[in-house]
Tab-separated table of C-alpha atoms and ligand atoms in Angstrom:
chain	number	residue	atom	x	y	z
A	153	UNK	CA	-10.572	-19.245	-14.187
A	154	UNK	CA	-12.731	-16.160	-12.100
A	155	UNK	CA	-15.490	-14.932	-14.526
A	156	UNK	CA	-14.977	-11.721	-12.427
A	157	UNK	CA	-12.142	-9.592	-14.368
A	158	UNK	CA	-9.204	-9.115	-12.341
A	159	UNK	CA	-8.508	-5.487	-11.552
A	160	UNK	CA	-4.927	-4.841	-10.263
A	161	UNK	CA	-3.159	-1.723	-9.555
A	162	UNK	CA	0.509	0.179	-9.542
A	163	UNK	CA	0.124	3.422	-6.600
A	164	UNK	CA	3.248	5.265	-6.310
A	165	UNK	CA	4.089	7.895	-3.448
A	166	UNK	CA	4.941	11.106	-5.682
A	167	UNK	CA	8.032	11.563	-3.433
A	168	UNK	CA	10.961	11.118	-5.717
A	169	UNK	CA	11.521	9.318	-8.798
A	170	UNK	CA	10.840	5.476	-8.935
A	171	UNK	CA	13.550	3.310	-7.381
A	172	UNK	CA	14.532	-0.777	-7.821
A	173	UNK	CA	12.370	-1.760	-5.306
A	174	UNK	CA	9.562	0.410	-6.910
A	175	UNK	CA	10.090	-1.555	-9.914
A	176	UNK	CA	10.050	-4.529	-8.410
A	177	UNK	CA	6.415	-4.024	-7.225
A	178	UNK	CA	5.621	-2.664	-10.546
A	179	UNK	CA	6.966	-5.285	-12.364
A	180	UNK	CA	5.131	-7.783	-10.165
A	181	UNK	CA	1.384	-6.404	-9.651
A	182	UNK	CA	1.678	-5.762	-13.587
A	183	UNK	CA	2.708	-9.269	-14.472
A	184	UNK	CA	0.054	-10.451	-12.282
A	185	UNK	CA	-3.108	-8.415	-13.633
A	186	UNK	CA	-1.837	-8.707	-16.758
A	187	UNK	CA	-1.418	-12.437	-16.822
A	188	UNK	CA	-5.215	-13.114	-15.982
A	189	UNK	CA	-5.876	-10.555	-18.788
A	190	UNK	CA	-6.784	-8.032	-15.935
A	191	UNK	CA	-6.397	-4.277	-15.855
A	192	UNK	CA	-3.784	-2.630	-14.429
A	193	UNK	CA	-4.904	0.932	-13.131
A	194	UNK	CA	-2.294	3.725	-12.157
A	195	UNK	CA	-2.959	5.766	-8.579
A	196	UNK	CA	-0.689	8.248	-7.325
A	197	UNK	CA	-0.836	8.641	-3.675
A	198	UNK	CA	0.026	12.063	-3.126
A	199	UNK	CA	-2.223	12.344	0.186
A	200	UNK	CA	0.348	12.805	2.038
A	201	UNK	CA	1.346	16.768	0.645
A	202	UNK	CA	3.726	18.062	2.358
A	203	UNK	CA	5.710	14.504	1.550
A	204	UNK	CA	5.395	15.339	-2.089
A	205	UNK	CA	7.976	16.370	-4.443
A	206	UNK	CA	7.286	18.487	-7.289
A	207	UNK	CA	7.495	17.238	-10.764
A	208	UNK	CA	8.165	13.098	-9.248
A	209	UNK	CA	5.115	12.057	-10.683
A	210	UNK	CA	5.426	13.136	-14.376
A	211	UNK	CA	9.049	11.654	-13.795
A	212	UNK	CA	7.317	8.574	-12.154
A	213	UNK	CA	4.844	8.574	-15.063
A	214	UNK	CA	8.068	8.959	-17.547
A	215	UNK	CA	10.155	6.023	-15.996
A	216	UNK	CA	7.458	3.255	-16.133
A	217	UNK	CA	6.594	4.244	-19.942
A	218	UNK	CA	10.340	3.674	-20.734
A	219	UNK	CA	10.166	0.971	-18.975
A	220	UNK	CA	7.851	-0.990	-21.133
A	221	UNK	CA	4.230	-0.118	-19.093
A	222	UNK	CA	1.402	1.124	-19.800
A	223	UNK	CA	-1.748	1.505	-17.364
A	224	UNK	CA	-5.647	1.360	-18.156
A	225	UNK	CA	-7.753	4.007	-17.894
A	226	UNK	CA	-7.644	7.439	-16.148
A	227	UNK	CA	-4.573	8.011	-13.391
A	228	UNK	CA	-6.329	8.656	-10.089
A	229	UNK	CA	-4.639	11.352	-7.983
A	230	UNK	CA	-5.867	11.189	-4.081
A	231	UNK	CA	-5.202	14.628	-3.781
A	232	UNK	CA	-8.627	14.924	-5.671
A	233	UNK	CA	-10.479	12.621	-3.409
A	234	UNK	CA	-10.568	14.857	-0.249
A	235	UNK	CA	-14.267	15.941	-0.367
A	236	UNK	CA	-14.611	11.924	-0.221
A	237	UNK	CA	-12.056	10.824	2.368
A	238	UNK	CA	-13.859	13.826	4.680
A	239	UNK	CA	-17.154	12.397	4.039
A	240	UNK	CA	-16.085	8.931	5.084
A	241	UNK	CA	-14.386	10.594	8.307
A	242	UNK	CA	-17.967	11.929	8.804
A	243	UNK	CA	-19.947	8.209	8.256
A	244	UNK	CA	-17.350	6.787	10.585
A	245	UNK	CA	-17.723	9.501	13.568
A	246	UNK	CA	-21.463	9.063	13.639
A	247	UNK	CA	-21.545	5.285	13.367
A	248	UNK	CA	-19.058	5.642	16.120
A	249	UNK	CA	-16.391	3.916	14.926
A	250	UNK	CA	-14.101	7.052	14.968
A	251	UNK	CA	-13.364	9.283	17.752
A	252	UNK	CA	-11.475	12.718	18.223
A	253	UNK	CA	-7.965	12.517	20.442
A	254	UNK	CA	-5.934	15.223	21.412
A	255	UNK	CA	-2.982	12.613	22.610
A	256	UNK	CA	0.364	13.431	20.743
A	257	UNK	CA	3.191	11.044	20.209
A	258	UNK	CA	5.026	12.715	22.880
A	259	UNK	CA	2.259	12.215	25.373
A	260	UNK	CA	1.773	8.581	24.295
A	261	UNK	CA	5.730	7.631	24.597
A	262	UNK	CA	5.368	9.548	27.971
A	263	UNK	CA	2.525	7.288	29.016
A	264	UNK	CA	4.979	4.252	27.922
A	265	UNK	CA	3.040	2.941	25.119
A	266	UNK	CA	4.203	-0.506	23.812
A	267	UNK	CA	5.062	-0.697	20.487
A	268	UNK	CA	3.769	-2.976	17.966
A	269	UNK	CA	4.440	-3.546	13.748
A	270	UNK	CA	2.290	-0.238	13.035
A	271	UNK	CA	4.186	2.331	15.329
A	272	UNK	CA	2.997	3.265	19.332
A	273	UNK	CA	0.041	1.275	20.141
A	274	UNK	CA	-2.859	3.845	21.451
A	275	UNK	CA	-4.017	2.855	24.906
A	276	UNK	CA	-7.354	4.541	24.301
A	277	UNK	CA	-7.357	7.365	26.700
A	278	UNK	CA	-9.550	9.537	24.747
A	279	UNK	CA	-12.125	6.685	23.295
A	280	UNK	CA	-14.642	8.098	25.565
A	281	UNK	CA	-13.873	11.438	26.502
A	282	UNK	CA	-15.892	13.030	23.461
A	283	UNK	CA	-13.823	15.558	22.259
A	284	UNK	CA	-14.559	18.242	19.629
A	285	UNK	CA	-12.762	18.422	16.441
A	286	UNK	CA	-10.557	20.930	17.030
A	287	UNK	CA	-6.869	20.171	15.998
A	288	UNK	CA	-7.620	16.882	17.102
A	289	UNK	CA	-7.120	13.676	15.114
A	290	UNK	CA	-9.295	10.772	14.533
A	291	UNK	CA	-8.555	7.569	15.638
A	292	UNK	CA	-10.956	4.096	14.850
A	293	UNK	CA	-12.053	2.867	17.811
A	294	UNK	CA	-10.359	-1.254	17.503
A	295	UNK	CA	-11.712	-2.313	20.478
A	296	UNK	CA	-14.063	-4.925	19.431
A	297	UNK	CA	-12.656	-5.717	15.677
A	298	UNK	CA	-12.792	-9.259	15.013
A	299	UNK	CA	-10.080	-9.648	12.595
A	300	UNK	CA	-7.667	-11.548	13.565
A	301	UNK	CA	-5.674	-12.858	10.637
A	302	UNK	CA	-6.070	-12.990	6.741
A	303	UNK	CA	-5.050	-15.274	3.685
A	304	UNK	CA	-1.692	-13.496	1.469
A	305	UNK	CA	-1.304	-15.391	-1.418
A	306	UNK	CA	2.276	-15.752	-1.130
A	307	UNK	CA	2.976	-15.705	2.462
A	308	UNK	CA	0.003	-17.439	3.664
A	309	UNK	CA	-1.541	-17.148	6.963
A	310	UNK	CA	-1.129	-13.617	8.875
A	311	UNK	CA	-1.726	-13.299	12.191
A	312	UNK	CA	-2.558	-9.817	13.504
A	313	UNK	CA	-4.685	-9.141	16.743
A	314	UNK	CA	-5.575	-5.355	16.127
A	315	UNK	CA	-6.659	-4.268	19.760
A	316	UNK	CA	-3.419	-6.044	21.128
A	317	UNK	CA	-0.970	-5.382	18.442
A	318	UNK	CA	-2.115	-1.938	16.754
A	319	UNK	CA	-4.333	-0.444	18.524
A	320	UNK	CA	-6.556	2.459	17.887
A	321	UNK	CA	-5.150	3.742	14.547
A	322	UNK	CA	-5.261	6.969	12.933
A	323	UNK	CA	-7.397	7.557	9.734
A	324	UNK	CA	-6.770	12.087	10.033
A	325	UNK	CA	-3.905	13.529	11.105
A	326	UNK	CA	-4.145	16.460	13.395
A	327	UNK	CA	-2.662	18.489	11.021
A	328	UNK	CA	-5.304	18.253	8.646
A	329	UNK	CA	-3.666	15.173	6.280
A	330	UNK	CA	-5.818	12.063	5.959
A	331	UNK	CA	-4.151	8.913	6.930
A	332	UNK	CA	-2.848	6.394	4.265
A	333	UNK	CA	-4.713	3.703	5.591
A	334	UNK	CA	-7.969	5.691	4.974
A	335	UNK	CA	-7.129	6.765	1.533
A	336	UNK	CA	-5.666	3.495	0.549
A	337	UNK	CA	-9.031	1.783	1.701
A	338	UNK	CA	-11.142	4.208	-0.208
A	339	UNK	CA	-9.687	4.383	-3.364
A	340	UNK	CA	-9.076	0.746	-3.699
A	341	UNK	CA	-12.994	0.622	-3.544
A	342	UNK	CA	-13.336	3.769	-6.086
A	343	UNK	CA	-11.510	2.078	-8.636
A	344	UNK	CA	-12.636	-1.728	-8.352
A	345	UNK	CA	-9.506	-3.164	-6.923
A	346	UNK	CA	-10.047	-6.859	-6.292
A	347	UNK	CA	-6.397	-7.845	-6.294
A	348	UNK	CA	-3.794	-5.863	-4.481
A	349	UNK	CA	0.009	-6.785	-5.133
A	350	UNK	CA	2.410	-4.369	-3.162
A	351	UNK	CA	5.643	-4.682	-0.957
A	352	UNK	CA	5.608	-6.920	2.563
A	353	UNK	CA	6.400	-3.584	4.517
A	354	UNK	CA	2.493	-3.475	4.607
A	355	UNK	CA	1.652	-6.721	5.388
A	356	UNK	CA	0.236	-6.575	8.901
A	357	UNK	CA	-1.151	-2.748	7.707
A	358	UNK	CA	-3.634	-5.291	5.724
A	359	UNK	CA	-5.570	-6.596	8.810
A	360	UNK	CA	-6.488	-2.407	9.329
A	361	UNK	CA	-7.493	-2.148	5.697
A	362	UNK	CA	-9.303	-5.902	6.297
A	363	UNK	CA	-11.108	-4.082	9.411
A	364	UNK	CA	-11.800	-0.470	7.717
A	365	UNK	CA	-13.507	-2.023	4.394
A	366	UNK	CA	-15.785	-4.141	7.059
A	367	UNK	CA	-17.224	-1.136	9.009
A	368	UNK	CA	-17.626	0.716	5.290
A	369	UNK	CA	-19.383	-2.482	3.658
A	370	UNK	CA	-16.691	-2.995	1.268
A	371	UNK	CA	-15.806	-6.491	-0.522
A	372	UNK	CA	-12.293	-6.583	0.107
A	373	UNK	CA	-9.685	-7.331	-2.212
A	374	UNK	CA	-7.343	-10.452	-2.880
A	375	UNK	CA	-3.678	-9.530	-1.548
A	376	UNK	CA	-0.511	-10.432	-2.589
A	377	UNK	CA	2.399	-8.876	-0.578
A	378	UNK	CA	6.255	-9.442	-2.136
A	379	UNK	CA	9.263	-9.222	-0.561
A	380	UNK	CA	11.275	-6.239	0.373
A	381	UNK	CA	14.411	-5.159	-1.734
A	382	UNK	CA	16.987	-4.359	0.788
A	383	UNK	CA	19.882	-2.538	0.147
A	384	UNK	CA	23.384	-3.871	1.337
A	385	UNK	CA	22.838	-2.793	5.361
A	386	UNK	CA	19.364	-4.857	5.091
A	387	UNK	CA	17.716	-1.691	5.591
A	388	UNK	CA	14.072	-1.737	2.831
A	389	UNK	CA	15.270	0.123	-0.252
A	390	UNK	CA	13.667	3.473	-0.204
A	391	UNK	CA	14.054	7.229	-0.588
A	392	UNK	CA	14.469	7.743	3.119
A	393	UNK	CA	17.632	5.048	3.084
A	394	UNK	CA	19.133	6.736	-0.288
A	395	UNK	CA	18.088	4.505	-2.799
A	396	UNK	CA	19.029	5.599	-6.128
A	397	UNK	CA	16.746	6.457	-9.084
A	398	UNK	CA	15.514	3.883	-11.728
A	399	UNK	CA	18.222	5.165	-14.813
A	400	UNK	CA	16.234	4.030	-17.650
A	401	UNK	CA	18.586	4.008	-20.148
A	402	UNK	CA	19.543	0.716	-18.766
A	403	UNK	CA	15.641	-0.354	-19.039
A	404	UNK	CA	16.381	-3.839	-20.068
A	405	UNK	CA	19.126	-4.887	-17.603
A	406	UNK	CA	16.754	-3.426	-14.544
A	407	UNK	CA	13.628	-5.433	-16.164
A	408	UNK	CA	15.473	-8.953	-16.303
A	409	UNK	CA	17.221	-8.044	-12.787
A	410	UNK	CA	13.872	-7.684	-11.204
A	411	UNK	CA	12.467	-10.805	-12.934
A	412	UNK	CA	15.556	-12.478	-10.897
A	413	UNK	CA	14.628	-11.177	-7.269
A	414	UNK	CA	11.133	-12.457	-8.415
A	415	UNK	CA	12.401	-15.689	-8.927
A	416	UNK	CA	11.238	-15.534	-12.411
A	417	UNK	CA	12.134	-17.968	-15.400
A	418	UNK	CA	14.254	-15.193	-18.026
A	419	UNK	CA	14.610	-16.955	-21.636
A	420	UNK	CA	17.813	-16.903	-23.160
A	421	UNK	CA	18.782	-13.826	-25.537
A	422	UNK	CA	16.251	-11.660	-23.734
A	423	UNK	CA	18.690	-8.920	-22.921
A	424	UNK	CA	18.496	-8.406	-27.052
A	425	UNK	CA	14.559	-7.204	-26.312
A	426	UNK	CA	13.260	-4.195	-26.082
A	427	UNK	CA	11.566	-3.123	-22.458
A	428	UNK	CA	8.322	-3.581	-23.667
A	429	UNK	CA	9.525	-7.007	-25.000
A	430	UNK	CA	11.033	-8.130	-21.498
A	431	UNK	CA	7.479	-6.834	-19.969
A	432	UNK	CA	5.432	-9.308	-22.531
A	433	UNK	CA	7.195	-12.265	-22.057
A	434	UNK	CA	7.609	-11.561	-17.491
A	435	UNK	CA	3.573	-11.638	-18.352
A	436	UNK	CA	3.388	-14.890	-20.515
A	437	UNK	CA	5.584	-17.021	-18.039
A	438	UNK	CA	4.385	-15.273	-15.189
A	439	UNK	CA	4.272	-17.232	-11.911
A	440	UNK	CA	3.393	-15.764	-8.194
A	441	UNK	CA	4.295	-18.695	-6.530
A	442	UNK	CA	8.199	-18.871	-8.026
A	443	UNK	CA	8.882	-15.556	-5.716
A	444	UNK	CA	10.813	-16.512	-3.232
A	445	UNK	CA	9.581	-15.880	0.304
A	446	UNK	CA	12.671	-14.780	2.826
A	447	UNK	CA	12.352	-17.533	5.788
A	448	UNK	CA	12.952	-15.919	9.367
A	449	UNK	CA	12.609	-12.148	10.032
A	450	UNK	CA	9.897	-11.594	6.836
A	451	UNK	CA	9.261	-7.963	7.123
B	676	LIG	N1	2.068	4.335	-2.039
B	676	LIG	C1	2.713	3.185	-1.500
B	676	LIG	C2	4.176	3.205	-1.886
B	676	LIG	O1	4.571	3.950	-2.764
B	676	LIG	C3	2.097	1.897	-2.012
B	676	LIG	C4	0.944	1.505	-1.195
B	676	LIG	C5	0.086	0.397	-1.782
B	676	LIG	O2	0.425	-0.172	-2.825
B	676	LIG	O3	-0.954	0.121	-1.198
B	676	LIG	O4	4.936	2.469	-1.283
């Protein structure tokens, strides 16, 4: 075993209340951290603020304690991380990593952009024209990043060529919102992450979080994507596709139902358990590689 404590983490979008699939990832980057007597730290990623929906994260915060978890340490909120996010914008303008753009979407479907796994991939037009900051956003110049592919615990090798498949991506928004990506990068490094478990919707967004932690000298963390929960369309289950709210008065029947989709071994008789029960004994017998990776179309 690591001398090096494992430090995992749960980091909910305060959106809407916490759905199956949200439990899912809960259930599984707790069992992990928890089974290598790690910490499990609680973020809520409300950078994003018009996105947010007042009163989801106490409600958030309210399912997963019925639900049998409990986090370590202080929540981090990103909305209180701004002063650093801007300061990194800053460090990565003057390295010259980062450049202003005044291209919108529109202009860039226009110009016939490709698309790749991340959304329109930026041609570069404005890389050199040195534009001022003024409602402009910031986009990391990808042009010579040498990542091409990282280790995922589960689903092994991922290939991602970031000039030729993403591009230039965004770290601010032109209206004023700092880009996941950014955030998601920074706070992982704020709190110690050194093992990220989260759904497979972001893994080829790992090879820019692989590429922004190089250019800010930060060890990155061990990853661990899991597969989507899809809802009966095969659409990811999410707020945007109507999934329903976590109703945690049925606690233990979600708990052992989300031990199945993790391919999980559930003992006999415990449906009699409390949630916090069901939670202690996913952790005992907990096992990454019994999740069962979707062959074909993985994301
Ligand atoms: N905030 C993201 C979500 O709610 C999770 C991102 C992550 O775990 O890195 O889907």
């Amino acid at each position: 075993m690591s001398s090096t404590p494992i430090i995992g983490r749960y980091a909910p979008t305060p959106s809407g209340p916490l759905h199956f699939g949200s439990l899912v990832s809960a259930l599984a980057s707790y069992c992990q951290a928890k089974s290598q007597q790690g910490l499990w730290l609680m973020r809520i990623e409300d950078v994003d603020t018009p996105r947010v929906v007042d009163g989801s994260t106490g409600q958030i915060l309210n399912q997963l304690e019925a639900l049998g978890f409990e986090w370590d340490g202080e929540i981090i909120y990103q909305s209180d991380q701004f002063e650093r996010y801007e300061a990194t914008l800053r460090q990565l303008l003057e390295q010259g990593n980062a450049y202003y753009c005044q291209c919108s979407r529109r202009i860039l479907r226009q110009a016939k952009a490709r698309s790749g796994p991340l959304g329109l991939i930026y041609p570069g037009t404005c890389r050199s024209k040195q534009l001022d900051s003024f409602n402009h956003s910031i986009r990391i110049n990808t042009e010579s990043s040498g990542i091409t592919h990282y280790q995922d615990l589960l689903f092994g090798q991922v290939k991602i060529n970031i000039p030729e498949q993403i591009g230039d991506f965004v770290i601010h928004r032109a209206d004023n919102i700092y880009a996941y990506h950014l955030a998601v990068v920074m706070d992982d490094e704020l709190q110690g992450i050194n093992q990220v478990v989260r759904g497979a919707d972001l893994l080829e967004a790992t090879c820019v979080h692989l590429y922004l932690q190089q250019l800010l000298g930060f060890k990155p963390p061990e990853y661990l994507h899991i597969p989507l929960v899809r809802n009966a369309n095969g659409d990811k289950l999410s707020k945007q596709t109507g999934a329903t709210a976590l109703d945690t008065s049925q606690a233990t029947s979600l708990l052992i139902e989300a031990m199945h989709f993790l391919g999980q071994s559930v003992e006999q008789g415990l449906d009699q358990g409390t949630a916090s029960e069901i939670v202690a004994q996913a952790v005992r017998s907990w096992d990454y590689r019994r999740i069962p990776v979707p062959k074909g179309d993985l994301y």
